[in-house]
Coordinates of C-alpha atoms in Angstrom, one line a residue:
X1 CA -7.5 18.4 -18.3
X2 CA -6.6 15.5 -16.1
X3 CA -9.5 14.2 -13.9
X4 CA -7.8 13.2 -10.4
X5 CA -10.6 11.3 -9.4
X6 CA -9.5 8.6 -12.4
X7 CA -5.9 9.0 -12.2
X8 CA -6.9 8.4 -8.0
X9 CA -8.7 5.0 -9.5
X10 CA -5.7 4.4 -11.6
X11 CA -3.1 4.1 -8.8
X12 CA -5.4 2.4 -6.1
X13 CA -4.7 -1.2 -5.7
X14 CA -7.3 -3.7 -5.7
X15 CA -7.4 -7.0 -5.3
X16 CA -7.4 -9.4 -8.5
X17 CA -9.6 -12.7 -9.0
X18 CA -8.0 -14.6 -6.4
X19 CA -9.1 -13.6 -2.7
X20 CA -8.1 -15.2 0.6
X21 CA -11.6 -15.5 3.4
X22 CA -10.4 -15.6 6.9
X23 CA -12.6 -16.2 9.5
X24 CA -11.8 -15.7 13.5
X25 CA -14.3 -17.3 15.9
X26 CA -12.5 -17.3 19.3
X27 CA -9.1 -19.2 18.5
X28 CA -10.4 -20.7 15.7
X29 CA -9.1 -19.6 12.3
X30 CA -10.5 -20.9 9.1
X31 CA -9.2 -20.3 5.9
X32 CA -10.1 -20.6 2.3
X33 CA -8.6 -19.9 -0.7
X34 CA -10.5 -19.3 -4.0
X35 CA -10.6 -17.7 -7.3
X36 CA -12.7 -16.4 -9.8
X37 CA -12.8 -17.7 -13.4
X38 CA -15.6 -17.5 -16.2
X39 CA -18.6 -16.7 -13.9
X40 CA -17.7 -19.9 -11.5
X41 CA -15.3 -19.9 -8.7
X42 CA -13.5 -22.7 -8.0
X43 CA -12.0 -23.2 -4.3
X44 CA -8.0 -23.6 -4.4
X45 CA -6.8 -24.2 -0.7
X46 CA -8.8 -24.5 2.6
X47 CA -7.2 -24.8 6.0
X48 CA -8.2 -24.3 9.9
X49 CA -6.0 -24.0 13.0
X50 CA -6.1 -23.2 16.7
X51 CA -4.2 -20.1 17.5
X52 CA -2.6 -20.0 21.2
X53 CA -3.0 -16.1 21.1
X54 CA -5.6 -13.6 21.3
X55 CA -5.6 -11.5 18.8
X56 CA -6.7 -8.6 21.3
X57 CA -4.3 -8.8 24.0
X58 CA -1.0 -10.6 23.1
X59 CA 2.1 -8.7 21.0
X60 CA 1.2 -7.8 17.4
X61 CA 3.9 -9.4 15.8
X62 CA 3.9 -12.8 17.2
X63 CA -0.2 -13.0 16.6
X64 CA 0.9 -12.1 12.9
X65 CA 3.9 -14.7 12.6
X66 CA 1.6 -17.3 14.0
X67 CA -1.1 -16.7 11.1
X68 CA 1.6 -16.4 8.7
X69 CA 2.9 -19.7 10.0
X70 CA -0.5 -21.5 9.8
X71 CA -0.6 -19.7 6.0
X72 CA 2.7 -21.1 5.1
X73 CA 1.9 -24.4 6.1
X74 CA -1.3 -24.2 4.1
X75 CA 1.2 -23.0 1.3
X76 CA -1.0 -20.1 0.8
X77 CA 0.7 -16.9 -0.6
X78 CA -2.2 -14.8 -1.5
X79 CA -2.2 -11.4 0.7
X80 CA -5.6 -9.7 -0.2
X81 CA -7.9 -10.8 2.6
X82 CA -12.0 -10.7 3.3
X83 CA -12.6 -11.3 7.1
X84 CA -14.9 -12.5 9.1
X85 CA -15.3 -10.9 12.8
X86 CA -15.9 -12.7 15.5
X87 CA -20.3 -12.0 16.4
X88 CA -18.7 -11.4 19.8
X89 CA -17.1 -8.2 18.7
X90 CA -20.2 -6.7 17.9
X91 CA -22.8 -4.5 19.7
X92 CA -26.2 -4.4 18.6
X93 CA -29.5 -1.6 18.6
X94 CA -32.7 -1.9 16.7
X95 CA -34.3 1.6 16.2
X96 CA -37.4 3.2 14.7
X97 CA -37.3 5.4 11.7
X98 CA -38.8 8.2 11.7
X99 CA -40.8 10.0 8.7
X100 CA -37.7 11.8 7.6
X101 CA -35.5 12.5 3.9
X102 CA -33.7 9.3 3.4
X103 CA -30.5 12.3 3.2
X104 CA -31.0 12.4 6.7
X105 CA -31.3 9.1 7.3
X106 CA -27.2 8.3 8.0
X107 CA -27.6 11.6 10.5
X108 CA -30.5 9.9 12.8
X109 CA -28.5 6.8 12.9
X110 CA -25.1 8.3 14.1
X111 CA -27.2 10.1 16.9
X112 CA -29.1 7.2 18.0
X113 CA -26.0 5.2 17.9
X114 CA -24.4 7.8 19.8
X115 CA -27.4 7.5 22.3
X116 CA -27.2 3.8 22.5
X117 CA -23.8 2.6 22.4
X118 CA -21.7 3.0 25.8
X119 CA -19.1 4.1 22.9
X120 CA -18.2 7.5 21.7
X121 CA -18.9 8.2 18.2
X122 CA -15.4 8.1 17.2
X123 CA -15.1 4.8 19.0
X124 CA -17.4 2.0 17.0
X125 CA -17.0 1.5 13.0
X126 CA -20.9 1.2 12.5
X127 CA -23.1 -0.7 9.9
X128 CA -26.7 -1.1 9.9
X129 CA -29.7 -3.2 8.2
X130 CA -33.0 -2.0 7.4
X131 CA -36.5 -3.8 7.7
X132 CA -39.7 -3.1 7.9
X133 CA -42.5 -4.6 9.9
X134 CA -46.1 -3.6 10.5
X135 CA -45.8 -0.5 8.0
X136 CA -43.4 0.9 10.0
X137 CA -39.7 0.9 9.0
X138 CA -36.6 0.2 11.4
X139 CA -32.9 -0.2 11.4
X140 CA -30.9 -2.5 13.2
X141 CA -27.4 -0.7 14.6
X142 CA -24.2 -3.0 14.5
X143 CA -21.3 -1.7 15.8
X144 CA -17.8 -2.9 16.9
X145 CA -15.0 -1.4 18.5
X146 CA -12.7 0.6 16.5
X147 CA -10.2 -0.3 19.1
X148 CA -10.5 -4.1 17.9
X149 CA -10.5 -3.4 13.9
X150 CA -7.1 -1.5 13.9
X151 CA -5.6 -3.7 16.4
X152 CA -6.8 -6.5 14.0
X153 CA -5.7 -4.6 10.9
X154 CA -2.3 -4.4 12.4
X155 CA -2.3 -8.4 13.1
X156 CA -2.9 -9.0 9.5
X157 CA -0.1 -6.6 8.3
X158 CA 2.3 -8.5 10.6
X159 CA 0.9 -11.4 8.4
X160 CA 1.9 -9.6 5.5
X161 CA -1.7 -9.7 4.8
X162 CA -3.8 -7.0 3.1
X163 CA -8.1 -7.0 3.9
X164 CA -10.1 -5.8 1.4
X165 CA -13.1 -6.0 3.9
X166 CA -14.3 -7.0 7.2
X167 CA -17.7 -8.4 7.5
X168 CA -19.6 -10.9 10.1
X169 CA -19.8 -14.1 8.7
X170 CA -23.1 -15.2 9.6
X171 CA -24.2 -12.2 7.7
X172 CA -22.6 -13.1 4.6
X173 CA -23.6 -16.8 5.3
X174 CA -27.8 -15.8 5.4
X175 CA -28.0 -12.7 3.4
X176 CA -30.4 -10.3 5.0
X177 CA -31.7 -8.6 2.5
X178 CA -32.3 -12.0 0.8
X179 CA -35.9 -12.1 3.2
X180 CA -38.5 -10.2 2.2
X181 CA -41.0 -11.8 3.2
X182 CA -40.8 -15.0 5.5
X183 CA -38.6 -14.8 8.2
X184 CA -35.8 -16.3 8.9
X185 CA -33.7 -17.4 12.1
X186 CA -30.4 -18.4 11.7
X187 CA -27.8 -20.2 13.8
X188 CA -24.3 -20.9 13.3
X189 CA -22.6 -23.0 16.4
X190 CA -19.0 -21.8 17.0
X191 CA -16.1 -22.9 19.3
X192 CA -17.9 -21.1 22.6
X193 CA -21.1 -20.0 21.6
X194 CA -23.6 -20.0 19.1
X195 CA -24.5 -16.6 16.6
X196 CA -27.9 -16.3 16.3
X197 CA -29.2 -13.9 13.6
X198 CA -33.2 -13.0 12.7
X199 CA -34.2 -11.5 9.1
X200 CA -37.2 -10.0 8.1
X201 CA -38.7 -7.9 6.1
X202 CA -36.0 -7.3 3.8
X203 CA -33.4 -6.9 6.6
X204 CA -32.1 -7.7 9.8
X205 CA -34.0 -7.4 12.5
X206 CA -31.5 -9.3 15.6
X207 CA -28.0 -10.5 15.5
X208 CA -26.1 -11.9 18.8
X209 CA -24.0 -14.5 20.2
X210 CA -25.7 -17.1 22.3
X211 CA -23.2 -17.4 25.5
X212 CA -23.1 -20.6 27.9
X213 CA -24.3 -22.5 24.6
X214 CA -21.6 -25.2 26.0
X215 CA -20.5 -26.5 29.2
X216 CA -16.7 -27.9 29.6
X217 CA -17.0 -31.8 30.5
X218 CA -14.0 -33.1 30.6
X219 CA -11.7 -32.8 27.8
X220 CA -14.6 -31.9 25.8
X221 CA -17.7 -29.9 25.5
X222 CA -21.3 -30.3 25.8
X223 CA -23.8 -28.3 24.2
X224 CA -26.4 -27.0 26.1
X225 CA -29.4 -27.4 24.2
X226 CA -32.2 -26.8 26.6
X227 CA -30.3 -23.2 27.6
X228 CA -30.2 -22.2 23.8
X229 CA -33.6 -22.9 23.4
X230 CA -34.5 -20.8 26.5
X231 CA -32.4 -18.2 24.9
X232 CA -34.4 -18.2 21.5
X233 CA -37.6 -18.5 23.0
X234 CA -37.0 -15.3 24.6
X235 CA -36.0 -13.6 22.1
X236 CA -38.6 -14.5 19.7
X237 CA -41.0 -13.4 22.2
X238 CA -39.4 -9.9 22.3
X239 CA -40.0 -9.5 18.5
X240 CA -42.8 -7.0 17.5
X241 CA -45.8 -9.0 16.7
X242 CA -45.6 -8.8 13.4
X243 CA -42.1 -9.7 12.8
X244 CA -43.1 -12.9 14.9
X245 CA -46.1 -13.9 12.8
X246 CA -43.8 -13.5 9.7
X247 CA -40.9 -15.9 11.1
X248 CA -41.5 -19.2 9.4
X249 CA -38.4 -21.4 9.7
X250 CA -34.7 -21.8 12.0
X251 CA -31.8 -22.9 9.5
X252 CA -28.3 -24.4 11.4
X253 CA -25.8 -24.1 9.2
X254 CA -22.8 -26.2 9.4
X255 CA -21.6 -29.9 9.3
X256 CA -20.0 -30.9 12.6
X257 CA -21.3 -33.5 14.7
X258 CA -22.6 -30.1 17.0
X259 CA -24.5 -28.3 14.1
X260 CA -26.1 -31.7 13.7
X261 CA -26.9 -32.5 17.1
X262 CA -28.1 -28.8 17.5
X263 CA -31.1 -29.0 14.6
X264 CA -31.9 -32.2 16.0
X265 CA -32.8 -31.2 19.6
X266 CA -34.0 -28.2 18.5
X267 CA -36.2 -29.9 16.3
X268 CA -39.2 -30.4 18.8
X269 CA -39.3 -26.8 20.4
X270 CA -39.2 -25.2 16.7
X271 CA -42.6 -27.2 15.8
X272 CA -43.7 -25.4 19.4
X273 CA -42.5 -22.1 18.0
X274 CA -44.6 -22.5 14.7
X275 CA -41.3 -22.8 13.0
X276 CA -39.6 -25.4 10.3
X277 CA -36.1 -26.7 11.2
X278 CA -33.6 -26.5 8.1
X279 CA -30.3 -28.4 8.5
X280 CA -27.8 -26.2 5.8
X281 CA -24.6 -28.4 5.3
X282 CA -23.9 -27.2 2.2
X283 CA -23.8 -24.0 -0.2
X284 CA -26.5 -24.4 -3.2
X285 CA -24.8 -24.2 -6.4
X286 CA -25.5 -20.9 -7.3
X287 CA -26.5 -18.9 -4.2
X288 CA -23.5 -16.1 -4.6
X289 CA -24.6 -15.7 -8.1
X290 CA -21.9 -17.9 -9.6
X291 CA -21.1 -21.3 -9.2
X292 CA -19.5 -23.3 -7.1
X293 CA -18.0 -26.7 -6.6
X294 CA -21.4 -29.5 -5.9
X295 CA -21.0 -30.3 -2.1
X296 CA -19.1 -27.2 -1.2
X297 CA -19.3 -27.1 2.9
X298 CA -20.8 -23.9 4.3
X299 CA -18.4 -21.6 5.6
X300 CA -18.3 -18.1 7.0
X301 CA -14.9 -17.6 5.2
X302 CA -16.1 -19.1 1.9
X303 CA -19.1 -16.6 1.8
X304 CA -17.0 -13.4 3.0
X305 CA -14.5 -14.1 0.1
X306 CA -17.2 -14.9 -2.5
X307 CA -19.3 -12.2 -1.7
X308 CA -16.3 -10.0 -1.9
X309 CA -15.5 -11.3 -5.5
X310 CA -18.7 -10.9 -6.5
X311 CA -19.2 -7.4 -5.6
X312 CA -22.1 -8.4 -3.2
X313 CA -22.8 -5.6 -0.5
X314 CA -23.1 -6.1 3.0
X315 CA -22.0 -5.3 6.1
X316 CA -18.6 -3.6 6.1
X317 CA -16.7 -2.8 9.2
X318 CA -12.9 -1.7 7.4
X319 CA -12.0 1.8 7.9
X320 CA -12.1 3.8 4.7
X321 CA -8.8 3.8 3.4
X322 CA -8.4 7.4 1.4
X323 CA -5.3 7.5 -0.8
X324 CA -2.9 10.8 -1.3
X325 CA -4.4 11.0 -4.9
X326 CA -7.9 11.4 -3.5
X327 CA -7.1 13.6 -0.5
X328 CA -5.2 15.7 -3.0
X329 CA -8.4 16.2 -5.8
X330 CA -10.2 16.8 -2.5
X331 CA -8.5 19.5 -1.2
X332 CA -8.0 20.8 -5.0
X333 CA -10.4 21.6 -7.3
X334 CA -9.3 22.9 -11.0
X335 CA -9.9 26.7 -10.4
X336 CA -7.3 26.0 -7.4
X337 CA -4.6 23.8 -8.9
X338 CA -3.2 27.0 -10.4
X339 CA -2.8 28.6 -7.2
X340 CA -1.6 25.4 -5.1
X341 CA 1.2 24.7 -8.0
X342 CA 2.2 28.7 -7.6
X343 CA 2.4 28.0 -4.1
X344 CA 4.4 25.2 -4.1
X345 CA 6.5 27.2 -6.6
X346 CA 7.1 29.5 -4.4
X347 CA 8.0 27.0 -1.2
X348 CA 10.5 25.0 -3.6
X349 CA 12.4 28.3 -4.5
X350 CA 12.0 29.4 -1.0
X351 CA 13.8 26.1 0.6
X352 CA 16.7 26.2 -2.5
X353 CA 17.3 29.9 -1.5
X354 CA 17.7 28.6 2.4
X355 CA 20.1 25.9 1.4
X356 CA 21.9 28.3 -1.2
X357 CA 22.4 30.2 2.1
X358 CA 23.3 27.9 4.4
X359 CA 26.0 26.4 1.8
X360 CA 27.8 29.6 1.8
X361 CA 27.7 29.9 5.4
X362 CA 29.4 26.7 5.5
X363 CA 31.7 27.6 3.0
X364 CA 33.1 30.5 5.1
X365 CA 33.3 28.5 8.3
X366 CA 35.2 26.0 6.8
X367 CA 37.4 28.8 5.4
X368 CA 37.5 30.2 9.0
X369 CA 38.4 26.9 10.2
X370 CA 41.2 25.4 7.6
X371 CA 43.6 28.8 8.9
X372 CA 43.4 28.2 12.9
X373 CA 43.1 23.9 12.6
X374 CA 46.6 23.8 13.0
X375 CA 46.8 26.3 16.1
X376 CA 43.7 23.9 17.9
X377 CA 45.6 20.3 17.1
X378 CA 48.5 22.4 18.7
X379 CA 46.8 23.7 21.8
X380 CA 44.7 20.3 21.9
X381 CA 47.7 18.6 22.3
X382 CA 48.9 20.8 25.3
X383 CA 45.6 20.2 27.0
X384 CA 45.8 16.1 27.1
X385 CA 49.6 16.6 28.4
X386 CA 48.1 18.9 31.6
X387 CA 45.3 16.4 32.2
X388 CA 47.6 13.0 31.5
X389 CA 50.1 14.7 34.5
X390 CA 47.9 16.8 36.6
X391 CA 47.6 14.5 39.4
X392 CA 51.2 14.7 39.9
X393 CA 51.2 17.8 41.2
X394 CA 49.2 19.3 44.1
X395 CA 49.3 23.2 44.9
X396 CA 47.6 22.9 48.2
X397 CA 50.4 21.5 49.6
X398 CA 48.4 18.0 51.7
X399 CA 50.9 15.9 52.2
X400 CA 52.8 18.4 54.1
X401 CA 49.7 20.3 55.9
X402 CA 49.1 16.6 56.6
X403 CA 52.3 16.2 58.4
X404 CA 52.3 19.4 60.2
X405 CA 49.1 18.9 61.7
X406 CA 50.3 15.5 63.0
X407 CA 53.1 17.1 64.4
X408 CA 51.3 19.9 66.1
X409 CA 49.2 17.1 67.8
X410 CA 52.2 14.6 69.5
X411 CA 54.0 15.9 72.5
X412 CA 57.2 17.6 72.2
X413 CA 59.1 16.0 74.8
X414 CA 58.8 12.8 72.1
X415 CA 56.6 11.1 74.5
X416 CA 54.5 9.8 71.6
X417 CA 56.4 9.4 68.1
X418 CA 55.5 8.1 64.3
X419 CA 56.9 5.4 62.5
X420 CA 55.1 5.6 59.0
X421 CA 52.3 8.1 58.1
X422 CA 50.4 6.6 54.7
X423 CA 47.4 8.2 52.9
X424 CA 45.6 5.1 51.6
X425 CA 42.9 7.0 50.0
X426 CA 42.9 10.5 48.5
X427 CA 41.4 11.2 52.3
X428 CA 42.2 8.6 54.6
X429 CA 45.5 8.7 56.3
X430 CA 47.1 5.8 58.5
X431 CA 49.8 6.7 61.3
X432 CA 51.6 4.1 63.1
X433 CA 54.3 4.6 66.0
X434 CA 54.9 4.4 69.7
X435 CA 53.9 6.1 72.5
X436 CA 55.9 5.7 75.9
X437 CA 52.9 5.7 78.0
X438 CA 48.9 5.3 77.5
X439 CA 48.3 8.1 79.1
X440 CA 50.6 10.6 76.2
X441 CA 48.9 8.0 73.4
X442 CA 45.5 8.9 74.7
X443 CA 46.3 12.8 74.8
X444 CA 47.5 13.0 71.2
X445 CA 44.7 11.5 70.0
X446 CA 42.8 14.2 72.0
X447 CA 44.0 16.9 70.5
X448 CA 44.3 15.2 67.3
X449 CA 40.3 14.9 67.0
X450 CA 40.5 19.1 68.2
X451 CA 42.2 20.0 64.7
X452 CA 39.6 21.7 62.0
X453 CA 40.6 19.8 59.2
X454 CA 41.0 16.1 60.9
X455 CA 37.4 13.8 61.3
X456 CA 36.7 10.4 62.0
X457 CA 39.6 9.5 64.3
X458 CA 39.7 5.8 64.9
X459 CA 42.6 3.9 66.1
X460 CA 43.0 0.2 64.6
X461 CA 45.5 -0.9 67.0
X462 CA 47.4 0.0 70.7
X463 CA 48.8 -3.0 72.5
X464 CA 51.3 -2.4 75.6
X465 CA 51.3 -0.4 78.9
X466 CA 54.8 0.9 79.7
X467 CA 55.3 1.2 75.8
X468 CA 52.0 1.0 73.7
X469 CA 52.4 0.4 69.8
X470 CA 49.3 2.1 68.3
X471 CA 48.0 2.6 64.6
X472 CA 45.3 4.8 64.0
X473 CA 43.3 6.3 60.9
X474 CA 41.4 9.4 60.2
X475 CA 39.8 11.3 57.5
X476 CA 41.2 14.4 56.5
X477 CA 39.2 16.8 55.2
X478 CA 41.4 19.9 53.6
X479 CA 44.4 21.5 53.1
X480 CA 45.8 23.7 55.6
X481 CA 48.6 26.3 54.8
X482 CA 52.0 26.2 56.1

């Protein structure tokens, strides 16, 4: 018997030994291609750009044609992606574990993350680190908004761009787990703040983004050293005591001119702290567990991407992606698959019956149809005659109602008298004459305005005394019979 589960494994596509790491730190995008070969990975293409738009608030597409653009330029056509998320993004909680089953570990977590996070539980794609400190064991909560992962998913498709994870890359840069003992403090400067993370005890214990760790001078920036040190002293005080005693060093990693000028002014308050600056410019040779090129600068991207080709867990923040192969052995077990093709049976010979049906009802209203066709061109044809010459004739009889009510209003004696009568408008009708005195002009329009069907009397013209000339216009408003 076929086992869906394989044939589900069969079908998914994964990526091959080539991966492209992205990471996003505010509009800063850096890219690096590399690819896997003999238990070394060598480092093909490596690019970084400015992006003029967020990816969080301006259109989809034109976020994705400007990464494509900056990927075309870097003549990179890989499109399996790992990425690194901004530190920004995420929202952190350190709890206490309980003395529980570790089945009901994943349980606690959701409900304290449910507690903690001003987020609904539907609303946050959540990850979480374990340490332990003073024989107790805790977990660190990080979550970010699902809100911003599909909205960055969809940015990458417009990219034509498919990611295979999404991690933080200060996390993949100092590995946690990698600290079982000594602690660890770890700072990575970005383009507006700094990402501070704190390991111990096998996990992580704090992760956030040190804000205000610049100040706009200028044209440029200045970092603000004595505010980042304020920062960390605070929050090294707010570790448990034990954690504290076990922190021995603060690593920078990076190799701008800030990353330097960050691990040397931090270098006096660390020997306060108890602590030993380290100044990490570049990756060791084999710390992903393969090797890479001597003098390889540290990267967030690089150490996304070669984690992910290495099959190194960490944080992962990508929605699960569950294919119709796997939702159909889900819902099917083998004792059912009998059934469920019995039933679909059944619908396909139900659906060829309805169209069987529906055929022959067509058939016999075409049948219907070919034998009066010929009377409705016929009759069609008598229609578009009536409306093409309709307007030519009226059976209420206006122009002459017009007339008579015209004529019922002048004097008989032919005091006032019409030269023209003209209906300008379907409604409006223009009368022009003479009237032998003002007085018989001005009592024809009188009685005029008294008829039902006449409105809006308003004369245009009258010029004279012993003879006026007069033109006047109303609105009529029906027919009236003879």
């Amino acid at each position: 018997m076929i086992d869906l589960k394989q044939l589900d494994k069969l079908f998914q596509r994964q990526p091959g030994s080539s991966l492209l790491g992205l990471s996003f730190d505010g509009s800063r995008l850096e890219g690096v291609l590399v690819r896997r070969t003999n238990g070394s990975v060598e480092i093909k293409k490596t690019f970084t750009a400015s992006l003029s738009l967020d990816p969080l608030t301006a259109e989809v597409e034109l976020v994705g044609r400007e990464i494509r653009n900056q990927l075309d330029a870097a003549d990179i056509r890989e499109r399996w992606c790992a990425v690194g998320l901004p530190l920004n993004w995420a929202l952190t909680l350190t709890v206490k574990l309980p003395e529980i089953p570790e089945e009901a570990v994943a349980d606690f977590l959701q409900i304290e993350a449910e507690r903690g996070f001003p987020y609904g539980p539907d609303e946050l794609m959540l990850a979480h680190s374990r340490f332990t400190a003073g024989g107790g064991h805790f977990a660190t909560l990080v979550g970010i908004p699902r809100e911003h992962v599909t909205r960055l998913e969809a940015v990458l498709a417009a990219a034509q761009l498919r990611p295979v994870t999404f991690s933080l890359g200060l996390t993949a840069l100092q590995r946690p787990d990698a600290e079982s003992g000594d602690g660890t403090l770890a700072l990575l400067p970005g383009e507006t703040s700094v990402a501070m993370q704190i390991s111990c005890g096998g996990g992580m214990v704090n992760l956030r983004a040190l804000d205000g760790a610049f100040e706009q001078v200028g044209a440029g920036r200045e970092l603000q050293t004595d505010h980042i040190a304020r920062e960390l002293r605070i929050t090294l005080g707010q570790l448990p005591a034990e954690v504290r005693e076990a922190m021995k060093r603060v690593r920078v990693f990076g190799r701008s001119e800030v990353a330097t000028q960050l691990a040397e002014e931090l270098r006096g308050a660390a020997q306060d702290w108890g602590l030993k600056i380290e100044h990490v410019r570049e990756h060791a040779a084999e710390e992903f567990g393969v090797k890479i090129p001597t003098g390889t600068a540290v990267s967030a991207a690089l150490s996304v991407a070669v984690r992910r080709l290495t099959a190194q867990a960490g944080m992962e923040f990508l929605p699960p992606k569950i294919s119709p192969w796997k939702q159909f052995s889900q819902r099917y077990s083998s004792g059912k698959l009998g059934y469920a093709g019995a039933g679909a049976g059944a619908v396909a010979a139900i659906v060829l019956l309805a169209f069987l049906i529906q055929q022959i009802v067509l058939w016999h209203w075409e049948s219907k149809w070919s034998h009066m066709a010929k009377p409705v061109a016929e009759l069609t044809q008598m229609r578009d005659q009536i409306r093409r010459y309709r307007p030519w004739y009226d059976e209420s009889v206006r122009t002459l109602s017009i007339l008579k009510r015209v004529t019922e209003s002048f004097p008989e004696d032919g005091a006032v008298s019409a030269k023209t009568i003209e209906l300008r408008e379907p409604s409006r009708v223009t009368c022009s004459g003479t009237a032998r005195n003002r007085e018989a002009f001005n009592r024809a329009l009188d009685k005029l305005r008294g008829v039902r069907e006449i409105s809006d009397v308003h004369v245009e013209m009258s010029r004279g005394t012993t003879t006026v000339e007069f033109t006047f216009n109303f609105q009529w408003g029906g027919p009236a019979g003879l």
